[in-house]
CSV table of C-alpha atoms in Angstrom, one decimal:
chain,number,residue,atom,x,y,z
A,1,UNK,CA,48.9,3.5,0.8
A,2,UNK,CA,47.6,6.9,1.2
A,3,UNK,CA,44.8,7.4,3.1
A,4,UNK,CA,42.3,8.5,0.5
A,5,UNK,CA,42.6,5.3,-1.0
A,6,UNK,CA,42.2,3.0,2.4
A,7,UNK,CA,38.6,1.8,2.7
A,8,UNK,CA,36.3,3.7,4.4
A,9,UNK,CA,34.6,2.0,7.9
A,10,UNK,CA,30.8,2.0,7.6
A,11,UNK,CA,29.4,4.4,9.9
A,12,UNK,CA,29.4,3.7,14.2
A,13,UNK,CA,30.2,5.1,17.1
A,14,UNK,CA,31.7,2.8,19.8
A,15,UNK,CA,31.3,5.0,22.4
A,16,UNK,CA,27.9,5.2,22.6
A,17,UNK,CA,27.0,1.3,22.2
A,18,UNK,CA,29.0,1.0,25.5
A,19,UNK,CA,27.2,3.9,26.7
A,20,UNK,CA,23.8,2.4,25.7
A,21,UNK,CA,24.8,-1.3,27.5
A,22,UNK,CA,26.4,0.2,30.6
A,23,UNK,CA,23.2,2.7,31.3
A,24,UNK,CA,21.3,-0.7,30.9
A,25,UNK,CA,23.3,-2.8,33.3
A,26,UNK,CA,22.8,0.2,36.1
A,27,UNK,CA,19.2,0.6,35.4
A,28,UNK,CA,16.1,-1.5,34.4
A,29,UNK,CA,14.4,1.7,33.6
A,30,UNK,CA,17.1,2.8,30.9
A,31,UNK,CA,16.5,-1.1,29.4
A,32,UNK,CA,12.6,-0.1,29.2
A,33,UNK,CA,13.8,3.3,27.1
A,34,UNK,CA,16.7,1.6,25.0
A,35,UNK,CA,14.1,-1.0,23.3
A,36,UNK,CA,11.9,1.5,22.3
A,37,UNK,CA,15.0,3.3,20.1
A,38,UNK,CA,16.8,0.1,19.0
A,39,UNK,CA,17.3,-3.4,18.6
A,40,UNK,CA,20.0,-5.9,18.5
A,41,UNK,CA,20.3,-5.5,14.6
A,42,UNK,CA,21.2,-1.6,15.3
A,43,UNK,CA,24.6,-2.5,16.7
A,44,UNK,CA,28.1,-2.4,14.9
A,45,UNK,CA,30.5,-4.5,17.2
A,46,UNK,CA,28.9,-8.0,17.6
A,47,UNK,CA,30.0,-8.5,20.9
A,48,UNK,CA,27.7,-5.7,21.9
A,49,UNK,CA,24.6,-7.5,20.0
A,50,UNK,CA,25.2,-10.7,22.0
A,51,UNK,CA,25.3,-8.4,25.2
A,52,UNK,CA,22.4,-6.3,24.3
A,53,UNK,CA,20.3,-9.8,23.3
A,54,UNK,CA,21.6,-11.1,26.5
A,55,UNK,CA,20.2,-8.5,28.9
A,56,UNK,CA,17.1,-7.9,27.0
A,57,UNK,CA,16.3,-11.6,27.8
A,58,UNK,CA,16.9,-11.6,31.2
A,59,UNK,CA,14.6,-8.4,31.5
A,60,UNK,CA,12.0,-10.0,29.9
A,61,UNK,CA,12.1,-13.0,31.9
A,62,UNK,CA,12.3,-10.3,35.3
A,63,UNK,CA,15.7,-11.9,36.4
A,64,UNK,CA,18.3,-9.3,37.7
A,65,UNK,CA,20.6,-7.5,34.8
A,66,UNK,CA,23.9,-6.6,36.9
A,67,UNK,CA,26.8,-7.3,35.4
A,68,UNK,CA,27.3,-10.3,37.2
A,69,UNK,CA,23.9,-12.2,36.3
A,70,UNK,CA,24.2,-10.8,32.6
A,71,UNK,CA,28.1,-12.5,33.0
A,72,UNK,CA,26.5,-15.9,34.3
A,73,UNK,CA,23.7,-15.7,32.1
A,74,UNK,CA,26.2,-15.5,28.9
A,75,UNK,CA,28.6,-18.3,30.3
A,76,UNK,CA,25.2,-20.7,30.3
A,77,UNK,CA,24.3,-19.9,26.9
A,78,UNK,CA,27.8,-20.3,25.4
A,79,UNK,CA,27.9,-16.8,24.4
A,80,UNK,CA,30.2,-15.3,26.4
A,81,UNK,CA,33.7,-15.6,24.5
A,82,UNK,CA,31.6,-13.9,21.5
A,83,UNK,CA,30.4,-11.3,23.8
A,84,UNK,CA,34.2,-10.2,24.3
A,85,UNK,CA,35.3,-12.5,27.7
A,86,UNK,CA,34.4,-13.0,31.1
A,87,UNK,CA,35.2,-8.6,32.1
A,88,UNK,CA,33.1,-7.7,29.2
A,89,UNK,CA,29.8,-6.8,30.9
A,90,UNK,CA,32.1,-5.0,34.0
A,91,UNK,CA,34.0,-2.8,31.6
A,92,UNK,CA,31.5,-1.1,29.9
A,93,UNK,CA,30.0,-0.3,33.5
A,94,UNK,CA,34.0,2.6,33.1
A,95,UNK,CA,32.4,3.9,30.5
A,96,UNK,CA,28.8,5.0,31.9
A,97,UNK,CA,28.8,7.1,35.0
A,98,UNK,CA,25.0,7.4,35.0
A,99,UNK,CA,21.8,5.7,32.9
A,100,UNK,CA,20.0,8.5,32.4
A,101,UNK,CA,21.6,9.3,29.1
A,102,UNK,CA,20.6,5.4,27.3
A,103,UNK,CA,17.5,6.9,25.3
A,104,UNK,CA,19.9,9.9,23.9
A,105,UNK,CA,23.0,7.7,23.0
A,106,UNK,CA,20.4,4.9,21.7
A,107,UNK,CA,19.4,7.1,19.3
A,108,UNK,CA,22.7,7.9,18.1
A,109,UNK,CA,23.3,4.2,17.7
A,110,UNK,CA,20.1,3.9,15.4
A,111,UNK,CA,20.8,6.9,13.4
A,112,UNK,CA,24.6,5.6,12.6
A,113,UNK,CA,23.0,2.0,11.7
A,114,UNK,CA,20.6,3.7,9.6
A,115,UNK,CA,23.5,5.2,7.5
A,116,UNK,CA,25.0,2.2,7.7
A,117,UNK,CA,21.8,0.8,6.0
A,118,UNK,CA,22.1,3.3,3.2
A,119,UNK,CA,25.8,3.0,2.6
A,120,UNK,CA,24.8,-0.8,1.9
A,121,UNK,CA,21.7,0.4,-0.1
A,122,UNK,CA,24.0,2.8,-2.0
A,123,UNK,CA,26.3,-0.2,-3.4
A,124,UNK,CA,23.3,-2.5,-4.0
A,125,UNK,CA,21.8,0.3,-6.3
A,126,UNK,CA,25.0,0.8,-8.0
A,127,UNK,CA,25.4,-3.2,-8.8
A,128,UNK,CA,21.8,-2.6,-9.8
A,129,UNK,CA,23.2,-0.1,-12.5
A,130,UNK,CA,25.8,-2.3,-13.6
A,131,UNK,CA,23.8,-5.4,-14.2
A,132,UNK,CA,21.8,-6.6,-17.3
A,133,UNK,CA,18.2,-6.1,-15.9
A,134,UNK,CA,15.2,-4.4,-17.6
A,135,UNK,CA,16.1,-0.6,-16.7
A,136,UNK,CA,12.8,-0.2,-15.2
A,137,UNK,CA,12.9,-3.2,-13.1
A,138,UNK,CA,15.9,-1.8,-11.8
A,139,UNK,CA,15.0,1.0,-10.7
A,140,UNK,CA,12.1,-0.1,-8.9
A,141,UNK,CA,14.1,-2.4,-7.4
A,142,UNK,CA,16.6,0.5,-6.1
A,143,UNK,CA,13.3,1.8,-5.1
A,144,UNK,CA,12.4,-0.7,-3.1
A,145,UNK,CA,15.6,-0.8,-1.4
A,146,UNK,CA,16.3,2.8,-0.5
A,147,UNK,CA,11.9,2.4,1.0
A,148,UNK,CA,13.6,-0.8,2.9
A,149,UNK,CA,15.8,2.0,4.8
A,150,UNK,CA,13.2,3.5,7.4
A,151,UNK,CA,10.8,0.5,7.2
A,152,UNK,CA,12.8,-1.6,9.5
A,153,UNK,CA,12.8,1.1,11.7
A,154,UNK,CA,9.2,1.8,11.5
A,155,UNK,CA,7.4,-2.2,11.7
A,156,UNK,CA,4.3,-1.6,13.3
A,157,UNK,CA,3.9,-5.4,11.9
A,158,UNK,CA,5.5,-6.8,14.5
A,159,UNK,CA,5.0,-5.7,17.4
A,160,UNK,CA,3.4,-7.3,21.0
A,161,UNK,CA,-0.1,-7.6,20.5
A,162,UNK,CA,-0.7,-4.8,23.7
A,163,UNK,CA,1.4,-2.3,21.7
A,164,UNK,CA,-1.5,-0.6,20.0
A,165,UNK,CA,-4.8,-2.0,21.6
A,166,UNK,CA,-5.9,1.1,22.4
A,167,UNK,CA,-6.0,2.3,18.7
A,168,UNK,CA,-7.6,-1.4,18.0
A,169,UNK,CA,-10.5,0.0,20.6
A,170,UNK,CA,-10.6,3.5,19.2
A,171,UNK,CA,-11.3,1.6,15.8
A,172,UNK,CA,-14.2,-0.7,17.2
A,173,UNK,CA,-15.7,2.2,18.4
A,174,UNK,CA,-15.7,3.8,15.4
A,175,UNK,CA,-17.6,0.3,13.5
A,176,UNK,CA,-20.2,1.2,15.8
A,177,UNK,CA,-20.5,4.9,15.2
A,178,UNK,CA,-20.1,4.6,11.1
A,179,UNK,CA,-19.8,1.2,9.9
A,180,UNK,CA,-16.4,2.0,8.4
A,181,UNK,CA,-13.3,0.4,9.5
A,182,UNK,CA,-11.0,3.2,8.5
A,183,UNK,CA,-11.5,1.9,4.9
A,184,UNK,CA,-12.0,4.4,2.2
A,185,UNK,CA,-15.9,5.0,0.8
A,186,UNK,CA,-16.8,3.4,-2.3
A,187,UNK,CA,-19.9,6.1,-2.1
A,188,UNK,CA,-22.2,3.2,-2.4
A,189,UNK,CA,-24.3,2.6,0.9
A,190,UNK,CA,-24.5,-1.6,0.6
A,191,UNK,CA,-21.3,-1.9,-1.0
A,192,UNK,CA,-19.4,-0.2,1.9
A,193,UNK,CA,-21.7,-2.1,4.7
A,194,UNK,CA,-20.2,-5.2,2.8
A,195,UNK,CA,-16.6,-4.3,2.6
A,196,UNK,CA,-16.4,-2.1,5.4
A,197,UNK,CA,-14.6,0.7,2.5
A,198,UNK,CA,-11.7,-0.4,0.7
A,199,UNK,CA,-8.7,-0.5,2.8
A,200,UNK,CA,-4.9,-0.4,3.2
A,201,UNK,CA,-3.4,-3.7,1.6
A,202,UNK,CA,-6.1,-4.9,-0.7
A,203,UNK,CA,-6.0,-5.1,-3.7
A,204,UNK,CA,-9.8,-4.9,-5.5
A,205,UNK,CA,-10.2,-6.1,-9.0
A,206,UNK,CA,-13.0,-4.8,-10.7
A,207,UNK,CA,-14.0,-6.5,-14.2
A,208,UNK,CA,-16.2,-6.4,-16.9
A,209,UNK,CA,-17.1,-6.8,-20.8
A,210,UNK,CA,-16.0,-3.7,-22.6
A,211,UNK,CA,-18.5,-1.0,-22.2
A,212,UNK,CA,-20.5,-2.3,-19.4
A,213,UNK,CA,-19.0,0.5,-16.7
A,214,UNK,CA,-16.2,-1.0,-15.4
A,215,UNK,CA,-14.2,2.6,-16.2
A,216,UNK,CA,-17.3,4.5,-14.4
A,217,UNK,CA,-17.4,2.7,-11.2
A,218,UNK,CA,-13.8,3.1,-10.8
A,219,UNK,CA,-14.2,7.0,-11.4
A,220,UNK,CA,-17.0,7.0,-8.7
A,221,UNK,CA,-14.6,5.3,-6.2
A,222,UNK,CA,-12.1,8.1,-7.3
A,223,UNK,CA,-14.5,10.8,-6.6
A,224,UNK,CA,-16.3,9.5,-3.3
A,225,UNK,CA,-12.3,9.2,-2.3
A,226,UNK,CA,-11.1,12.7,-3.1
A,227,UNK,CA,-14.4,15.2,-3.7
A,228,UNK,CA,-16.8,13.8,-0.7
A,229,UNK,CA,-13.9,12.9,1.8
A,230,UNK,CA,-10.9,15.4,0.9
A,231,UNK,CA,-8.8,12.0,0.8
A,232,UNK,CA,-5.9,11.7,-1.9
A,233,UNK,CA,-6.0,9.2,-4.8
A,234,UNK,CA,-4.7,8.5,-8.3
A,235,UNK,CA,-5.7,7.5,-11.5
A,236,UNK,CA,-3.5,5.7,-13.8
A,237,UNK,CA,-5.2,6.4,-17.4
A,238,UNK,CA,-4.4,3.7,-19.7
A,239,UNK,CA,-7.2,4.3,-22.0
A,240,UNK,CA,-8.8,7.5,-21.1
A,241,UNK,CA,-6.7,10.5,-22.2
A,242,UNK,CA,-7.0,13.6,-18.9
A,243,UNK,CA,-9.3,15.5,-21.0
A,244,UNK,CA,-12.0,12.3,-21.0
A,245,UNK,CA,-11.7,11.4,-17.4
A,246,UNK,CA,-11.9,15.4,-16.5
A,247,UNK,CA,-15.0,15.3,-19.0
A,248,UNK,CA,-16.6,11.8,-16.6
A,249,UNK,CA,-15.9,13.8,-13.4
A,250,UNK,CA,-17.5,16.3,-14.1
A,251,UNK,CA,-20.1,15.1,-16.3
A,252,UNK,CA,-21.1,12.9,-13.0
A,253,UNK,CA,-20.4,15.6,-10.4
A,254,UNK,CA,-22.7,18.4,-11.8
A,255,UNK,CA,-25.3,16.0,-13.5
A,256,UNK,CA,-24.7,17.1,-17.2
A,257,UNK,CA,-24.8,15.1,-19.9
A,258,UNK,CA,-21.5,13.3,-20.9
A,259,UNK,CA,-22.2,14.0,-24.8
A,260,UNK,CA,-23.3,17.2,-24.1
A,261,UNK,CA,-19.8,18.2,-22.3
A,262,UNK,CA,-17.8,16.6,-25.8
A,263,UNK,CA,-20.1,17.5,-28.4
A,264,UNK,CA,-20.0,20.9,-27.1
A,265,UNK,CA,-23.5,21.4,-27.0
A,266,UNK,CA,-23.4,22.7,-23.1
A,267,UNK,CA,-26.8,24.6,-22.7
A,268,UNK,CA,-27.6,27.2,-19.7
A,269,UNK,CA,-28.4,25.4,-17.3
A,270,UNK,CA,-25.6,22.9,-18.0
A,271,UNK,CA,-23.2,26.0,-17.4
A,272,UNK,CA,-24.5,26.5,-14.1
A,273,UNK,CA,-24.4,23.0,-12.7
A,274,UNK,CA,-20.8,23.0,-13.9
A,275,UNK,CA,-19.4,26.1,-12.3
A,276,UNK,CA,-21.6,25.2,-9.1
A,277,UNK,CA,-19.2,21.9,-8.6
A,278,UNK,CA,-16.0,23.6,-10.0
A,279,UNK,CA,-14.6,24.9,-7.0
A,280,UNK,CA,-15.0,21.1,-4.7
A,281,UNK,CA,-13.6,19.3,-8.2
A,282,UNK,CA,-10.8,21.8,-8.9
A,283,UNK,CA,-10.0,21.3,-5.2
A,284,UNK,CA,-10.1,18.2,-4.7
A,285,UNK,CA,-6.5,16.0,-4.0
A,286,UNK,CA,-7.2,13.7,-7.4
A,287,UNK,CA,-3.9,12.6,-9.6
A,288,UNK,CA,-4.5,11.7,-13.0
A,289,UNK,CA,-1.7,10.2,-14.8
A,290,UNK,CA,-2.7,9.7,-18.3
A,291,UNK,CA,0.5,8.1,-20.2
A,292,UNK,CA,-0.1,5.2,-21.9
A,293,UNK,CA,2.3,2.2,-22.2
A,294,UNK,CA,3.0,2.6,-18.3
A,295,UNK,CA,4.7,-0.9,-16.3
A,296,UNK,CA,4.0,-1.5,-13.1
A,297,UNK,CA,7.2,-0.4,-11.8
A,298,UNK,CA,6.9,3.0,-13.3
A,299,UNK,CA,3.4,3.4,-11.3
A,300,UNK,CA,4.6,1.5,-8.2
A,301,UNK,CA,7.6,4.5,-8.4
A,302,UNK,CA,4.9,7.6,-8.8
A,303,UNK,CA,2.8,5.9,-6.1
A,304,UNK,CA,5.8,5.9,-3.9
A,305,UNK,CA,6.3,9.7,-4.8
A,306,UNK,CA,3.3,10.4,-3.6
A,307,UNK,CA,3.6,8.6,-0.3
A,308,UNK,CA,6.0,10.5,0.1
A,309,UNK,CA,4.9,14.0,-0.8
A,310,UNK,CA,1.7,13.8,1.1
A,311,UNK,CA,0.2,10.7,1.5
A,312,UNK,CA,-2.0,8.7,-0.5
A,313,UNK,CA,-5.3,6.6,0.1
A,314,UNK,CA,-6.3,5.1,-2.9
A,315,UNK,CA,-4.7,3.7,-6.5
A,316,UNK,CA,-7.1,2.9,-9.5
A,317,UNK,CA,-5.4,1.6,-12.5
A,318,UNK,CA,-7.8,1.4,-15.9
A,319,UNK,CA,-7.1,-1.0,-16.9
A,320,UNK,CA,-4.9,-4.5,-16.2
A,321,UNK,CA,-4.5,-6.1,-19.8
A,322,UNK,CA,-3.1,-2.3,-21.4
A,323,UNK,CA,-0.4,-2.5,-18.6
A,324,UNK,CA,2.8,-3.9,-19.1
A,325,UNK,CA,5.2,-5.8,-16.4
A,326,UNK,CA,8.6,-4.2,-18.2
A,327,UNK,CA,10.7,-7.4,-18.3
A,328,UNK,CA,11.4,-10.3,-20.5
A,329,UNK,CA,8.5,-12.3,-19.9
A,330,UNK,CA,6.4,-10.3,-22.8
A,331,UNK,CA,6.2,-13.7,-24.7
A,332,UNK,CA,4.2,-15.3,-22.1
A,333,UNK,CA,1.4,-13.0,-21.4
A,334,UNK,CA,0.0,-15.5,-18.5
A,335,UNK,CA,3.6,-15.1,-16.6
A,336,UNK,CA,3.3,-11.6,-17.7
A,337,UNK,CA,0.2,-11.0,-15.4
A,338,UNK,CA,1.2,-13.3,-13.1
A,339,UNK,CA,3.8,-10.9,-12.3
A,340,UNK,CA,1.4,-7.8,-12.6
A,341,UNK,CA,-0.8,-9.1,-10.2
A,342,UNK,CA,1.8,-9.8,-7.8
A,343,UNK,CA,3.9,-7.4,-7.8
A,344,UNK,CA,0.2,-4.8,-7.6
A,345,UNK,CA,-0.2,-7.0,-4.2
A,346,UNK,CA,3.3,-6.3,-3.0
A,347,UNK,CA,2.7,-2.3,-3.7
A,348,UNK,CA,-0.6,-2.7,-2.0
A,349,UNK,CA,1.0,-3.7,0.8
A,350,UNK,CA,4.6,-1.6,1.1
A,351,UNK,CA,2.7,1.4,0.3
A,352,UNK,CA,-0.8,0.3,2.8
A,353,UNK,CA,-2.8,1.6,-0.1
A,354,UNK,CA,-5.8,0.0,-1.4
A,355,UNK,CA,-5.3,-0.5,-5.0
A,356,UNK,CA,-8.6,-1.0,-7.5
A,357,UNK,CA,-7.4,-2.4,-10.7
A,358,UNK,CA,-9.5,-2.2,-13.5
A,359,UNK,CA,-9.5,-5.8,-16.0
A,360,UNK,CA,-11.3,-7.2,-18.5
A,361,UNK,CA,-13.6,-10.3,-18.3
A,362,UNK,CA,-13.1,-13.1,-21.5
A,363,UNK,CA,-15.9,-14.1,-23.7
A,364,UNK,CA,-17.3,-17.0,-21.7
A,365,UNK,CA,-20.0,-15.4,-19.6
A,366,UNK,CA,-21.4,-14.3,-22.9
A,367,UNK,CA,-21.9,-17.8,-24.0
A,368,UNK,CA,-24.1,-18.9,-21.3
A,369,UNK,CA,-27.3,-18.1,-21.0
A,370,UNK,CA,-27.8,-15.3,-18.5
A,371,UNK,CA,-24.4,-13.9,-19.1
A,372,UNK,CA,-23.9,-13.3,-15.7
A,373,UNK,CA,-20.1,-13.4,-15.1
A,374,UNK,CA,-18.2,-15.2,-12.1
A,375,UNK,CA,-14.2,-14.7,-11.0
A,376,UNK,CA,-13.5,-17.6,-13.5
A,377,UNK,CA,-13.9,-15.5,-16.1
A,378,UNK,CA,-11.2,-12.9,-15.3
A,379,UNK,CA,-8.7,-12.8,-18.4
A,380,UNK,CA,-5.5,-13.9,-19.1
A,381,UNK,CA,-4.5,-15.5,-15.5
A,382,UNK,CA,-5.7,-17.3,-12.6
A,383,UNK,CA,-3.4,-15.5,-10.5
A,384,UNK,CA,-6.1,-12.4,-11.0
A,385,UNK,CA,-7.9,-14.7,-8.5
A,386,UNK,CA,-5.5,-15.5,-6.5
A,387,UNK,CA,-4.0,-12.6,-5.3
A,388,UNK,CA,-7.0,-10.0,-5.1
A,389,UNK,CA,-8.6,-9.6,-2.0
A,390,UNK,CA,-11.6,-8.3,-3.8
A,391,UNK,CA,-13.2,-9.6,-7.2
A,392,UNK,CA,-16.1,-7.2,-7.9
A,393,UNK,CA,-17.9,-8.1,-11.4
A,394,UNK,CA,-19.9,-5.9,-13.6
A,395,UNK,CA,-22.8,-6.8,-14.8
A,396,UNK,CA,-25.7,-5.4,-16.5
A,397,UNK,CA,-29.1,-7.2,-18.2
A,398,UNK,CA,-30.1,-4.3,-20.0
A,399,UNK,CA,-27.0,-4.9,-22.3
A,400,UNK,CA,-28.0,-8.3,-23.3
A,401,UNK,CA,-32.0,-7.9,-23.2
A,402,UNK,CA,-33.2,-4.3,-24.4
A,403,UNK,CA,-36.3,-5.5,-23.6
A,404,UNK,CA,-35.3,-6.4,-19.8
A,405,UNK,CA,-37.1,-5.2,-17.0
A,406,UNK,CA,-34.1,-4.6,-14.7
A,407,UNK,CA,-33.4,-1.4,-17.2
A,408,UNK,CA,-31.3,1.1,-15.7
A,409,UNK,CA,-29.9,-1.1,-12.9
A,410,UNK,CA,-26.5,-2.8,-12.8
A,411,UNK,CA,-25.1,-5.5,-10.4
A,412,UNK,CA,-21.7,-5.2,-8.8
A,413,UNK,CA,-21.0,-8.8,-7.9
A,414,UNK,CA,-19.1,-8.9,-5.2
A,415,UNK,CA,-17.4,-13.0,-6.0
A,416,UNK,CA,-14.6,-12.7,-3.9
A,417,UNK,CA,-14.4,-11.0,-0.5
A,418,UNK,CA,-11.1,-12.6,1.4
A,419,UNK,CA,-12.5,-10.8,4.8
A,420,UNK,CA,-15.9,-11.2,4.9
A,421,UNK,CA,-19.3,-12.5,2.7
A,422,UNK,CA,-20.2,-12.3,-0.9
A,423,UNK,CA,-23.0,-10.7,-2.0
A,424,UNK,CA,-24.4,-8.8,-5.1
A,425,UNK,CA,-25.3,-5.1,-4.8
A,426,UNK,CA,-27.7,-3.4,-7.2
A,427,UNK,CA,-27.5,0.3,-8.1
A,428,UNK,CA,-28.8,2.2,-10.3
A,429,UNK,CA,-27.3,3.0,-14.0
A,430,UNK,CA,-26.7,6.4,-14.7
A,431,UNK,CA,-24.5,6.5,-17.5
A,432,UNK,CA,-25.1,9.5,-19.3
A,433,UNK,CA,-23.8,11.3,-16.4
A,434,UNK,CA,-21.3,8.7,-16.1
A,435,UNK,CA,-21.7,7.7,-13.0
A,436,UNK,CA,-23.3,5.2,-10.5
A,437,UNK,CA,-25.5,5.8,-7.8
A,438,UNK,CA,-27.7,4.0,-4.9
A,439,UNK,CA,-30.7,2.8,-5.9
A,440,UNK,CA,-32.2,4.8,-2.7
A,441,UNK,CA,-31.6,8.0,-4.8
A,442,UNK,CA,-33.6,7.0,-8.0
């Protein structure tokens, strides 16, 4: 057979495994640099995993990690015919003159595993291509698998607790300086002292009856995000087309009147408040995507993008029930959001993005009495429930009782709050400028 048609061997290099193992059989100090690169999982010849689990132990439990403990130590454990025979730990000793090269030739071990990872990635994606799933599902599955790549080599999860105590102190002392626990602003004062800001992992549902400003507060979010703190978010449009949410922004940045800005009826004045905030909105690092009939795959894909390109802090999607999973279950609407919600959570989490999803509330708060909505009344699935961290409810008086003497003031019901207390926040109702704002600033 010719050698272009023999099988390629995944990617490896012998060499420097034996190079790695020997420099940490001569030093405790190369052992201390070595699992800071790698790990077991890194390695290509499984003899060398048992070996490199072997010492690794025994350095953890401070016993000695010469050739001829690690040898004893294997011959206990039952390992040591898989770790290549009783010479195995005093050959690799011909291959390493010195340990001060271990970090180096760990990292070339990592960096052949990690191609090693992609070569496997490469063939799962391609049986991916080959096989009768949605196309969309697919491909954020290939997504998913390609993201897989570095994140085992990047788990802050699991680490020692000691690994990154310091950062855990820097970020105490920051609760005492700001009352924020690295969690984006919602730009409302109670609301944040509640929540501590939305942060990395959640997943926030905010709901409402149509037209009670369930679309505003999530713009507000938006702009305390990326005008007041120059930190970059998207908004995934399924009802608003760009033109309408650059209309809200703007309308509730410069304090003009919403049907001023589309009946075209700006006056003077309304000129001048607009070109006064231009320059901080047309700055600001704010993604709309506006296309309707978007899955969740095809927005957990452009959310990795962004990741990617630059970061991101913040997802709003407006709104849950125009969103579509893209698979088979479209019969079933409740498996449909099922799947929605959990797959939202799952993004949350990859990505360590809080994502604020817009959904409607069903009719049954309006049947009772004083309308006032609870978590029960989120549409289409319990799973809503289930899987947000957050349930923040809309809800207004003034849109049931004209003649109400809370006018001009909205409650954000805060029914759900996985990390902390419930509570309802009032603020005021601003709505021709499209916007929310403290009651302290009436």
């Amino acid at each position: 057979m010719s050698e272009e048609h023999q099988e390629r061997a995944l990617p490896h290099d012998l060499s420097a495994e034996r190079a790695v193992l020997g420099g940490m059989l001569l030093s405790r100090d190369a052992i201390a640099d070595v699992v800071d690169i790698i790990t077991a999982e890194h390695f290509y010849q499984p003899a060398h995993e048992v070996l490199f689990n072997a010492i690794v132990t025994m350095f953890a439990k401070g016993e000695p990690t010469d050739p001829i403990a690690v040898t004893n130590h294997l011959r206990e454990q039952g390992t040591l015919t898989r770790a290549g025979g009783i010479l195995a730990a005093h050959d690799l000793l011909k291959h390493v003159p010195t340990a001060a090269n271990a970090g180096y030739h760990a990292e070339i071990v990592r960096d052949c595993a990690t191609r090693r990872r992609l070569v496997t990635a490469g063939a799962t994606i391609a049986s991916l291509g080959y096989s009768g799933r949605d196309a969309a599902e697919a491909v954020d599955a290939a997504a998913a698998e390609i993201a897989s790549i570095t994140a085992i080599d990047d788990d802050d999860d699991f680490a020692p607790v000691g690994d990154d105590f310091g950062d855990f102190i820097e970020e105490i002392e920051g609760l005492g300086r700001d009352g924020l626990a690295m969690g984006v602003p919602t730009g409302f004062t109670d609301l944040d002292s509640l929540l501590n800001g939305l942060h990395p992992g959640q997943v926030v549902i905010v709901a409402g009856r149509p037209g009670l400003g369930k679309s505003t507060l999530g713009v507000d979010f938006l702009r305390s995000c990326s005008i007041r703190h120059g930190r970059r978010s998207v908004l995934f449009s399924l009802e608003m087309s760009r033109r309408e949410v650059q209309m809200r922004i703007t309308s509730a940045e410069a304090r003009v009147a919403l049907h001023h800005i589309r009946g075209g009826h700006m006056t003077d004045e309304d000129w001048t408040r607009v070109a006064r905030r231009t320059p901080d909105i047309a700055a600001a690092p704010l993604v709309i995507d506006a296309g309707p009939n978007q899955t969740v795959a095809q927005i957990k894909a452009k959310c990795r993008r962004l990741k990617q390109q630059g970061g991101l802090d913040l997802v709003v999607i407006d709104y849950l029930q125009l969103l579509t999973a893209g698979t088979s279950r479209r019969d079933n609407r409740q498996l449909e959001v099922s799947e929605m919600s959990r797959s939202l959570k799952l993004l949350a989490k990859e990505l360590e993005v809080p994502v604020v999803v817009l959904s409607q509330l069903n009719r049954e708060s309006e049947k009772r009495q004083d309308k006032k909505p609870t978590k029960a009344d989120l549409r289409e699935s319990g799973s809503l429930e289930q899987d947000a961290d957050v349930v923040i409810l809309v809800h207004r008086e003034d849109a049931y009782q004209k003649e109400s003497p809370r006018a001009g003031e909205t409650d954000l019901i805060v029914d759900k709050h996985r990390n902390g207390p419930t509570a309802t926040i009032t603020v005021a109702s601003q709505l021709h400028f499209s916007r929310f704002i403290d009651m302290a600033q009436t």
